[in-house]
Tab-separated table of C-alpha atoms in Angstrom:
chain	number	residue	atom	x	y	z
V	1	UNK	CA	25.739	13.364	12.843
V	2	UNK	CA	23.737	12.576	9.724
V	3	UNK	CA	19.965	12.747	10.089
V	4	UNK	CA	17.741	10.065	8.564
V	5	UNK	CA	14.324	10.370	6.968
V	6	UNK	CA	12.487	7.090	6.363
V	7	UNK	CA	9.598	7.258	3.897
V	8	UNK	CA	7.379	5.030	1.815
V	9	UNK	CA	9.045	4.532	-1.557
V	10	UNK	CA	8.648	6.613	-4.730
V	11	UNK	CA	5.745	6.526	-7.167
V	12	UNK	CA	4.470	8.499	-10.174
V	13	UNK	CA	7.838	10.219	-10.578
V	14	UNK	CA	7.644	11.600	-7.022
V	15	UNK	CA	9.858	10.674	-4.033
V	16	UNK	CA	7.035	8.933	-2.160
V	17	UNK	CA	3.562	7.490	-2.577
V	18	UNK	CA	2.461	9.053	0.726
V	19	UNK	CA	1.510	12.753	1.092
V	20	UNK	CA	3.092	13.292	4.527
V	21	UNK	CA	6.301	11.623	3.350
V	22	UNK	CA	6.336	13.828	0.258
V	23	UNK	CA	5.877	16.919	2.415
V	24	UNK	CA	8.738	15.881	4.711
V	25	UNK	CA	11.061	15.226	1.763
V	26	UNK	CA	10.207	18.608	0.256
V	27	UNK	CA	10.774	20.426	3.563
V	28	UNK	CA	14.122	18.795	4.327
V	29	UNK	CA	15.369	19.156	0.764
V	30	UNK	CA	14.635	22.875	0.873
V	31	UNK	CA	16.105	23.556	4.323
V	32	UNK	CA	18.910	21.086	5.091
V	33	UNK	CA	22.236	20.809	3.265
V	34	UNK	CA	22.546	17.587	1.311
V	35	UNK	CA	25.360	16.254	3.490
V	36	UNK	CA	23.323	16.680	6.697
V	37	UNK	CA	20.656	14.076	5.983
V	38	UNK	CA	19.889	10.855	4.154
V	39	UNK	CA	16.656	9.688	2.572
V	40	UNK	CA	15.704	6.020	2.943
V	41	UNK	CA	12.905	4.294	1.040
V	42	UNK	CA	11.651	1.888	3.691
V	43	UNK	CA	8.818	-0.593	4.096
V	44	UNK	CA	9.067	-1.702	7.750
V	45	UNK	CA	6.779	0.594	9.768
V	46	UNK	CA	7.643	-1.280	12.966
V	47	UNK	CA	10.690	1.006	13.143
V	48	UNK	CA	8.335	3.908	13.804
V	49	UNK	CA	6.809	4.513	17.257
V	50	UNK	CA	3.438	5.099	15.572
V	51	UNK	CA	3.805	2.351	12.988
V	52	UNK	CA	3.901	4.639	9.961
V	53	UNK	CA	6.122	6.912	7.928
V	54	UNK	CA	7.563	9.522	7.664
V	55	UNK	CA	10.034	8.695	10.411
V	56	UNK	CA	12.790	11.167	11.260
V	57	UNK	CA	15.757	9.660	13.136
V	58	UNK	CA	18.018	12.048	15.038
V	59	UNK	CA	20.409	9.921	17.072
V	60	UNK	CA	18.296	8.180	19.703
V	61	UNK	CA	15.251	10.322	18.902
V	62	UNK	CA	12.533	9.083	16.559
V	63	UNK	CA	10.006	11.654	15.371
V	64	UNK	CA	6.969	10.729	13.307
V	65	UNK	CA	4.534	12.877	11.351
V	66	UNK	CA	5.189	15.919	9.203
V	67	UNK	CA	4.230	18.598	11.738
V	68	UNK	CA	6.317	16.955	14.482
V	69	UNK	CA	9.339	16.775	12.180
V	70	UNK	CA	8.967	20.452	11.281
V	71	UNK	CA	8.675	21.357	14.975
V	72	UNK	CA	11.781	19.322	15.841
V	73	UNK	CA	13.885	20.977	13.143
V	74	UNK	CA	12.648	24.387	14.246
V	75	UNK	CA	13.509	23.882	17.911
V	76	UNK	CA	16.711	21.851	17.738
V	77	UNK	CA	18.347	23.077	14.532
V	78	UNK	CA	16.758	26.456	13.762
V	79	UNK	CA	15.669	25.233	10.326
V	80	UNK	CA	12.386	27.077	9.923
V	81	UNK	CA	10.586	28.046	6.730
V	82	UNK	CA	7.927	29.874	8.775
V	83	UNK	CA	10.221	32.187	10.729
V	84	UNK	CA	8.977	35.334	8.966
V	85	UNK	CA	5.249	34.634	9.346
V	86	UNK	CA	3.004	37.013	11.261
V	87	UNK	CA	0.758	35.730	14.094
V	88	UNK	CA	-2.237	35.925	11.750
V	89	UNK	CA	-0.430	33.924	9.090
V	90	UNK	CA	0.481	31.314	11.689
V	91	UNK	CA	-3.180	30.970	12.652
V	92	UNK	CA	-4.189	30.749	8.997
V	93	UNK	CA	-1.502	28.136	8.434
V	94	UNK	CA	-2.828	26.001	11.297
V	95	UNK	CA	-6.361	26.228	9.907
V	96	UNK	CA	-5.303	25.306	6.372
V	97	UNK	CA	-3.202	22.380	7.609
V	98	UNK	CA	-6.264	21.092	9.442
V	99	UNK	CA	-8.310	21.575	6.268
V	100	UNK	CA	-5.826	19.600	4.183
V	101	UNK	CA	-5.714	16.707	6.627
V	102	UNK	CA	-9.506	16.537	6.996
V	103	UNK	CA	-10.481	16.980	3.327
V	104	UNK	CA	-7.497	16.270	1.079
V	105	UNK	CA	-6.653	13.118	3.028
V	106	UNK	CA	-10.038	11.420	2.427
V	107	UNK	CA	-10.069	12.668	-1.168
V	108	UNK	CA	-6.713	11.010	-1.791
V	109	UNK	CA	-7.972	7.842	-0.089
V	110	UNK	CA	-10.898	7.713	-2.508
V	111	UNK	CA	-8.687	8.557	-5.456
V	112	UNK	CA	-5.924	5.981	-4.965
V	113	UNK	CA	-7.373	3.264	-2.731
V	114	UNK	CA	-11.173	3.084	-2.553
V	115	UNK	CA	-11.726	3.360	-6.302
V	116	UNK	CA	-11.298	-0.237	-7.451
V	117	UNK	CA	-10.243	0.722	-10.961
V	118	UNK	CA	-7.643	3.245	-9.799
V	119	UNK	CA	-6.307	0.887	-7.140
V	120	UNK	CA	-6.053	-2.134	-9.436
V	121	UNK	CA	-4.461	-0.350	-12.383
V	122	UNK	CA	-2.251	2.255	-10.691
V	123	UNK	CA	-1.827	2.101	-6.914
V	124	UNK	CA	-1.243	-1.632	-6.587
V	125	UNK	CA	1.309	-1.590	-9.395
V	126	UNK	CA	3.103	1.345	-7.762
V	127	UNK	CA	3.494	-0.610	-4.520
V	128	UNK	CA	4.811	-3.631	-6.401
V	129	UNK	CA	7.723	-1.512	-7.639
V	130	UNK	CA	8.772	-0.349	-4.153
V	131	UNK	CA	8.127	-3.380	-1.915
V	132	UNK	CA	9.614	-6.874	-1.610
V	133	UNK	CA	7.336	-9.554	-3.001
V	134	UNK	CA	6.237	-10.932	0.367
V	135	UNK	CA	5.338	-7.511	1.774
V	136	UNK	CA	2.973	-6.855	-1.132
V	137	UNK	CA	0.548	-9.281	0.505
V	138	UNK	CA	0.429	-7.144	3.664
V	139	UNK	CA	1.013	-3.418	3.215
V	140	UNK	CA	-1.151	-2.450	0.190
V	141	UNK	CA	-4.270	-4.327	1.412
V	142	UNK	CA	-3.792	-2.949	4.912
V	143	UNK	CA	-3.448	0.629	3.673
V	144	UNK	CA	-6.491	0.143	1.471
V	145	UNK	CA	-8.520	-1.102	4.444
V	146	UNK	CA	-7.454	1.985	6.413
V	147	UNK	CA	-8.524	4.215	3.517
V	148	UNK	CA	-11.893	2.460	3.379
V	149	UNK	CA	-12.480	3.057	7.082
V	150	UNK	CA	-11.471	6.724	6.834
V	151	UNK	CA	-13.913	7.358	3.999
V	152	UNK	CA	-16.818	5.169	5.115
V	153	UNK	CA	-18.752	8.211	6.387
V	154	UNK	CA	-18.726	9.794	2.915
V	155	UNK	CA	-21.148	7.242	1.461
V	156	UNK	CA	-19.000	6.524	-1.592
V	157	UNK	CA	-18.403	2.813	-1.133
V	158	UNK	CA	-19.904	2.272	-4.611
V	159	UNK	CA	-16.481	3.249	-5.977
V	160	UNK	CA	-15.177	0.034	-4.452
V	161	UNK	CA	-16.542	-2.407	-7.013
V	162	UNK	CA	-15.268	-5.478	-5.182
V	163	UNK	CA	-16.935	-4.388	-1.953
V	164	UNK	CA	-20.148	-3.437	-3.742
V	165	UNK	CA	-20.326	-6.802	-5.477
V	166	UNK	CA	-20.226	-8.544	-2.113
V	167	UNK	CA	-23.335	-6.651	-1.021
V	168	UNK	CA	-25.460	-7.829	-3.952
V	169	UNK	CA	-27.708	-10.910	-3.778
V	170	UNK	CA	-27.585	-11.988	-7.401
V	171	UNK	CA	-26.500	-15.427	-8.583
V	172	UNK	CA	-22.775	-16.059	-8.580
V	173	UNK	CA	-22.170	-13.343	-5.996
V	174	UNK	CA	-18.491	-13.076	-5.120
V	175	UNK	CA	-17.267	-15.152	-8.055
V	176	UNK	CA	-14.477	-14.018	-10.352
V	177	UNK	CA	-16.916	-13.664	-13.248
V	178	UNK	CA	-19.266	-11.380	-11.334
V	179	UNK	CA	-16.419	-9.157	-10.125
V	180	UNK	CA	-15.032	-8.975	-13.660
V	181	UNK	CA	-18.418	-7.954	-15.042
V	182	UNK	CA	-18.825	-5.404	-12.232
V	183	UNK	CA	-15.441	-3.896	-13.030
V	184	UNK	CA	-16.411	-3.665	-16.707
V	185	UNK	CA	-19.639	-1.873	-15.830
V	186	UNK	CA	-17.759	0.535	-13.553
V	187	UNK	CA	-15.410	1.360	-16.405
V	188	UNK	CA	-18.309	1.999	-18.788
V	189	UNK	CA	-17.641	-1.133	-20.867
V	190	UNK	CA	-20.759	-3.003	-22.039
V	191	UNK	CA	-21.236	-6.146	-19.978
V	192	UNK	CA	-22.370	-9.497	-21.292
V	193	UNK	CA	-25.062	-9.537	-18.624
V	194	UNK	CA	-26.840	-6.527	-20.140
V	195	UNK	CA	-27.635	-5.359	-23.658
V	196	UNK	CA	-24.823	-3.307	-25.214
V	197	UNK	CA	-27.135	-0.365	-25.836
V	198	UNK	CA	-26.225	2.795	-23.920
V	199	UNK	CA	-29.068	4.070	-21.756
V	200	UNK	CA	-28.931	7.555	-20.303
V	201	UNK	CA	-30.380	8.411	-16.927
V	202	UNK	CA	-30.232	6.950	-13.443
V	203	UNK	CA	-32.453	3.910	-14.011
V	204	UNK	CA	-31.267	0.329	-14.073
V	205	UNK	CA	-28.607	-0.053	-16.751
V	206	UNK	CA	-28.343	3.701	-17.235
V	207	UNK	CA	-25.050	5.475	-17.693
V	208	UNK	CA	-25.486	7.631	-14.613
V	209	UNK	CA	-26.273	4.591	-12.463
V	210	UNK	CA	-22.746	3.145	-12.734
V	211	UNK	CA	-20.661	3.660	-9.574
V	212	UNK	CA	-18.281	6.277	-10.933
V	213	UNK	CA	-20.988	8.395	-12.572
V	214	UNK	CA	-23.457	8.030	-9.731
V	215	UNK	CA	-20.800	9.315	-7.329
V	216	UNK	CA	-19.270	11.899	-9.673
V	217	UNK	CA	-21.274	14.846	-8.357
V	218	UNK	CA	-20.244	14.144	-4.783
V	219	UNK	CA	-16.632	13.581	-5.844
V	220	UNK	CA	-16.575	16.923	-7.637
V	221	UNK	CA	-17.973	18.570	-4.506
V	222	UNK	CA	-15.246	16.981	-2.370
V	223	UNK	CA	-12.602	18.128	-4.846
V	224	UNK	CA	-13.928	21.679	-4.673
V	225	UNK	CA	-13.800	21.592	-0.865
V	226	UNK	CA	-10.052	21.052	-1.134
V	227	UNK	CA	-9.133	23.132	-4.163
V	228	UNK	CA	-11.312	26.219	-3.739
V	229	UNK	CA	-9.942	27.359	-0.321
V	230	UNK	CA	-6.398	26.843	-1.569
V	231	UNK	CA	-7.156	28.802	-4.743
V	232	UNK	CA	-8.643	31.627	-2.663
V	233	UNK	CA	-5.605	31.708	-0.379
V	234	UNK	CA	-3.181	31.553	-3.288
V	235	UNK	CA	-4.777	34.266	-5.400
V	236	UNK	CA	-2.139	35.590	-7.748
V	237	UNK	CA	0.760	34.924	-5.383
V	238	UNK	CA	3.536	32.425	-6.031
V	239	UNK	CA	3.015	30.756	-2.653
V	240	UNK	CA	0.152	30.560	-0.189
V	241	UNK	CA	1.558	33.312	2.046
V	242	UNK	CA	3.406	35.198	-0.654
V	243	UNK	CA	7.075	35.946	-0.318
V	244	UNK	CA	9.927	34.486	-2.301
V	245	UNK	CA	10.054	31.043	-0.716
V	246	UNK	CA	7.536	28.347	0.223
V	247	UNK	CA	6.377	27.677	3.778
V	248	UNK	CA	5.729	24.427	5.634
V	249	UNK	CA	2.095	24.760	4.536
V	250	UNK	CA	3.214	24.854	0.902
V	251	UNK	CA	5.214	21.668	1.469
V	252	UNK	CA	2.195	19.870	2.928
V	253	UNK	CA	-0.079	21.151	0.162
V	254	UNK	CA	2.429	19.876	-2.381
V	255	UNK	CA	2.362	16.441	-0.728
V	256	UNK	CA	-1.371	16.074	-1.337
V	257	UNK	CA	-1.782	18.002	-4.571
V	258	UNK	CA	1.135	16.400	-6.399
V	259	UNK	CA	-0.259	12.895	-5.872
V	260	UNK	CA	-3.700	14.038	-7.005
V	261	UNK	CA	-2.192	15.725	-10.061
V	262	UNK	CA	0.484	13.279	-11.230
V	263	UNK	CA	-0.942	9.841	-10.392
V	264	UNK	CA	-1.798	8.257	-13.793
V	265	UNK	CA	-5.154	6.851	-12.698
V	266	UNK	CA	-7.878	5.929	-15.224
V	267	UNK	CA	-10.638	7.661	-13.220
V	268	UNK	CA	-8.893	11.036	-12.904
V	269	UNK	CA	-11.686	13.295	-11.686
V	270	UNK	CA	-9.372	15.358	-9.449
V	271	UNK	CA	-6.762	15.869	-12.147
V	272	UNK	CA	-9.495	16.921	-14.552
V	273	UNK	CA	-10.836	19.415	-12.009
V	274	UNK	CA	-7.364	20.884	-11.470
V	275	UNK	CA	-6.691	21.248	-15.181
V	276	UNK	CA	-10.087	22.636	-16.189
V	277	UNK	CA	-11.306	24.640	-13.189
V	278	UNK	CA	-8.161	25.541	-11.233
V	279	UNK	CA	-5.335	26.362	-13.651
V	280	UNK	CA	-3.638	28.513	-10.994
V	281	UNK	CA	-3.459	25.485	-8.708
V	282	UNK	CA	-1.851	23.474	-11.502
V	283	UNK	CA	0.754	26.186	-12.025
V	284	UNK	CA	1.276	26.296	-8.263
V	285	UNK	CA	1.964	22.526	-8.167
V	286	UNK	CA	4.459	22.761	-11.016
V	287	UNK	CA	6.178	25.726	-9.351
V	288	UNK	CA	6.515	23.827	-6.062
V	289	UNK	CA	7.919	20.779	-7.826
V	290	UNK	CA	10.579	22.940	-9.422
V	291	UNK	CA	11.378	24.812	-6.201
V	292	UNK	CA	11.311	21.891	-3.762
V	293	UNK	CA	12.448	18.935	-5.895
V	294	UNK	CA	14.127	20.629	-8.881
V	295	UNK	CA	11.729	18.813	-11.237
V	296	UNK	CA	13.546	15.546	-10.691
V	297	UNK	CA	11.747	12.511	-12.113
V	298	UNK	CA	12.223	9.702	-9.613
V	299	UNK	CA	12.440	6.143	-10.939
V	300	UNK	CA	11.474	3.457	-8.413
V	301	UNK	CA	13.966	0.964	-9.890
V	302	UNK	CA	16.876	3.342	-9.238
V	303	UNK	CA	15.794	4.010	-5.665
V	304	UNK	CA	15.267	0.281	-5.074
V	305	UNK	CA	18.853	-0.427	-6.162
V	306	UNK	CA	20.127	2.194	-3.738
V	307	UNK	CA	17.892	1.057	-0.879
V	308	UNK	CA	19.040	-2.559	-1.226
V	309	UNK	CA	22.711	-1.573	-1.306
V	310	UNK	CA	23.306	-2.579	-4.927
V	311	UNK	CA	24.174	0.977	-5.960
V	312	UNK	CA	24.610	4.498	-4.632
V	313	UNK	CA	22.653	7.613	-5.512
V	314	UNK	CA	25.474	9.047	-7.617
V	315	UNK	CA	25.365	6.019	-9.929
V	316	UNK	CA	22.031	7.252	-11.270
V	317	UNK	CA	22.639	10.978	-10.863
V	318	UNK	CA	19.957	11.260	-8.182
V	319	UNK	CA	19.719	14.707	-6.614
V	320	UNK	CA	18.076	13.620	-3.366
V	321	UNK	CA	20.385	11.966	-0.788
V	322	UNK	CA	19.005	8.434	-1.128
V	323	UNK	CA	20.747	5.826	1.033
V	324	UNK	CA	20.470	2.102	1.724
V	325	UNK	CA	18.336	0.804	4.544
V	326	UNK	CA	19.653	-1.435	7.278
V	327	UNK	CA	19.398	-5.161	6.538
V	328	UNK	CA	16.607	-6.909	8.381
V	329	UNK	CA	16.344	-10.495	9.564
V	330	UNK	CA	14.285	-12.860	7.427
V	331	UNK	CA	12.505	-14.716	10.241
V	332	UNK	CA	10.678	-11.633	11.663
V	333	UNK	CA	9.584	-10.712	8.149
V	334	UNK	CA	8.309	-14.242	7.522
V	335	UNK	CA	6.486	-14.171	10.852
V	336	UNK	CA	4.807	-10.925	9.787
V	337	UNK	CA	3.720	-12.470	6.490
V	338	UNK	CA	2.156	-15.446	8.272
V	339	UNK	CA	0.582	-13.346	11.030
V	340	UNK	CA	-0.720	-10.467	8.910
V	341	UNK	CA	-1.221	-12.167	5.568
V	342	UNK	CA	-1.834	-15.900	5.855
V	343	UNK	CA	-3.676	-16.268	9.148
V	344	UNK	CA	-6.365	-13.612	8.496
V	345	UNK	CA	-7.144	-15.267	5.170
V	346	UNK	CA	-7.192	-18.683	6.781
V	347	UNK	CA	-9.891	-17.562	9.189
V	348	UNK	CA	-12.235	-16.536	6.388
V	349	UNK	CA	-15.212	-18.739	5.698
V	350	UNK	CA	-15.558	-20.645	2.460
V	351	UNK	CA	-17.388	-18.628	-0.203
V	352	UNK	CA	-21.047	-19.361	-0.770
V	353	UNK	CA	-22.995	-19.060	-4.001
V	354	UNK	CA	-26.616	-17.946	-3.940
V	355	UNK	CA	-29.096	-19.613	-6.285
V	356	UNK	CA	-31.847	-17.521	-7.736
V	357	UNK	CA	-32.970	-13.930	-7.325
V	358	UNK	CA	-36.296	-14.604	-5.612
V	359	UNK	CA	-35.101	-16.735	-2.726
V	360	UNK	CA	-31.789	-15.387	-1.497
V	361	UNK	CA	-31.908	-17.528	1.633
V	362	UNK	CA	-31.068	-20.688	-0.326
V	363	UNK	CA	-27.328	-21.022	-0.285
V	364	UNK	CA	-24.899	-23.757	-1.139
V	365	UNK	CA	-21.254	-24.074	-0.326
V	366	UNK	CA	-18.930	-23.622	-3.255
V	367	UNK	CA	-17.123	-26.682	-4.571
V	368	UNK	CA	-13.942	-24.663	-4.905
V	369	UNK	CA	-11.259	-25.094	-2.217
V	370	UNK	CA	-11.871	-22.801	0.718
V	371	UNK	CA	-9.378	-20.084	1.685
V	372	UNK	CA	-8.786	-22.047	4.906
V	373	UNK	CA	-7.578	-25.125	3.006
V	374	UNK	CA	-5.438	-23.109	0.611
V	375	UNK	CA	-3.889	-20.964	3.349
V	376	UNK	CA	-3.259	-23.980	5.588
V	377	UNK	CA	-1.551	-25.842	2.749
V	378	UNK	CA	0.564	-22.785	1.929
V	379	UNK	CA	1.544	-22.340	5.579
V	380	UNK	CA	2.508	-25.999	6.058
V	381	UNK	CA	4.461	-26.080	2.792
V	382	UNK	CA	6.350	-22.895	3.602
V	383	UNK	CA	7.136	-24.024	7.144
V	384	UNK	CA	8.364	-27.409	5.873
V	385	UNK	CA	10.583	-25.738	3.275
V	386	UNK	CA	12.104	-23.425	5.870
V	387	UNK	CA	12.641	-26.347	8.259
V	388	UNK	CA	14.406	-28.433	5.622
V	389	UNK	CA	16.562	-25.476	4.612
V	390	UNK	CA	17.532	-24.826	8.234
V	391	UNK	CA	18.338	-28.530	8.733
V	392	UNK	CA	20.505	-28.571	5.622
V	393	UNK	CA	22.359	-25.459	6.714
V	394	UNK	CA	22.884	-26.850	10.203
V	395	UNK	CA	24.149	-30.180	8.828
V	396	UNK	CA	26.507	-28.397	6.480
V	397	UNK	CA	27.877	-26.260	9.288
V	398	UNK	CA	28.133	-29.142	11.810
V	399	UNK	CA	28.920	-32.430	9.994
V	400	UNK	CA	29.137	-35.587	12.078
V	401	UNK	CA	32.666	-36.501	13.191
V	402	UNK	CA	34.106	-40.026	12.903
V	403	UNK	CA	33.309	-42.890	10.567
V	404	UNK	CA	29.860	-43.341	9.221
V	405	UNK	CA	28.369	-46.706	10.306
V	406	UNK	CA	25.639	-48.383	8.305
V	407	UNK	CA	23.611	-50.789	10.412
V	408	UNK	CA	22.382	-53.934	8.677
V	409	UNK	CA	18.875	-55.074	9.444
V	410	UNK	CA	18.458	-58.460	11.129
V	411	UNK	CA	16.827	-61.055	8.840
V	412	UNK	CA	13.187	-61.665	9.555
V	413	UNK	CA	12.471	-64.807	11.550
V	414	UNK	CA	9.628	-67.195	10.719
V	415	UNK	CA	6.628	-66.643	12.878
V	416	UNK	CA	6.745	-69.959	14.800
V	417	UNK	CA	10.528	-70.377	14.927
V	418	UNK	CA	11.815	-71.141	18.411
V	419	UNK	CA	8.570	-72.666	19.675
V	420	UNK	CA	9.061	-76.250	18.193
V	421	UNK	CA	5.919	-75.952	16.179
V	422	UNK	CA	7.517	-77.166	12.941
V	423	UNK	CA	8.940	-80.381	14.513
V	424	UNK	CA	5.608	-81.089	16.181
V	425	UNK	CA	3.724	-80.741	12.907
V	426	UNK	CA	6.196	-83.007	11.066
V	427	UNK	CA	5.647	-85.790	13.608
V	428	UNK	CA	1.923	-85.913	13.031
V	429	UNK	CA	0.628	-88.811	10.899
V	430	UNK	CA	-0.404	-87.908	7.419
């Protein structure tokens, strides 16, 4: 029986855009023979009991999460990269796994999702390459909202320029122009709203007052909380616990560190920290990529062709056992788009524009169409199109038998015909 591993699709030359999925791919690729398992780039988390990937399918069993997958392979198939670990190493491994999930997870959330510039230029585009068009309206925004909630306690919402612009009370709040100017300021580009002169310091208009620079010290501290313990544990060894092969901890560390290292984001504070302050960690990441993935550069377009059944992995010389996913019905997917994408937007209130700085209580409704009107129109139009298509298909499959009869309309009668009104009027003297 062939085992299946369902993951979020590839990005940045890596097999997946998700750290746990990357770790699972690395672990299985290093332990299982190629003909024992298949790798599926999926996008329907409803297949998973917990609504997320990685999902490991073993017959009727569905296992989610990296640690659960490792435990299942250890117990049922004796595939175990940690078999030679001492009790102390096992305890250290548990502690470091907890550290990665509690610190590297939020750091990656900030890096790829909360940062508006990184999300708009890199993360969103990566999802576009691995998802059908209609799912792009659901999954990336939902995953970004989850990342925002997981990092809310860190006090770094200023990285999210769109969210920060909604909290301001200036004129034109929430308009496209204000968000564009805010994004320019976050990127260090002179804005038309302020003089082009560069002011140092933390005051209004100063360089250090922009979101990325104001938060840079805290971001560097968060990066050090992840990288320094790993650097201490690694030392001069090839892997975190030494030896001649990686452990499950190395696979999980690779899942997080590889995304932080290889994602081509414009605000690359983690990559800069790795390259300048932790060169051993950078060498460690490159060594793991060679050992676990054989330095294969994954192209999303190739994997998409395989996943949709248009090609097989051997057509592109892919080393990982990529396979096609099962076809899914269109109606449930459309229902998900309407339920998760259209309806939430339709329930939003129309945007309001504030007039003046000194009296923020004076508001006026925008003259632009509200999201409710736009979403309602889109829903009705889509439903009508689907209904007409279904009617046409049904008529084509079940044409009417027998001759076609065209009924002629009865000629219209004069209003007073049949009541003798005309004869009565003609008899009157003139």
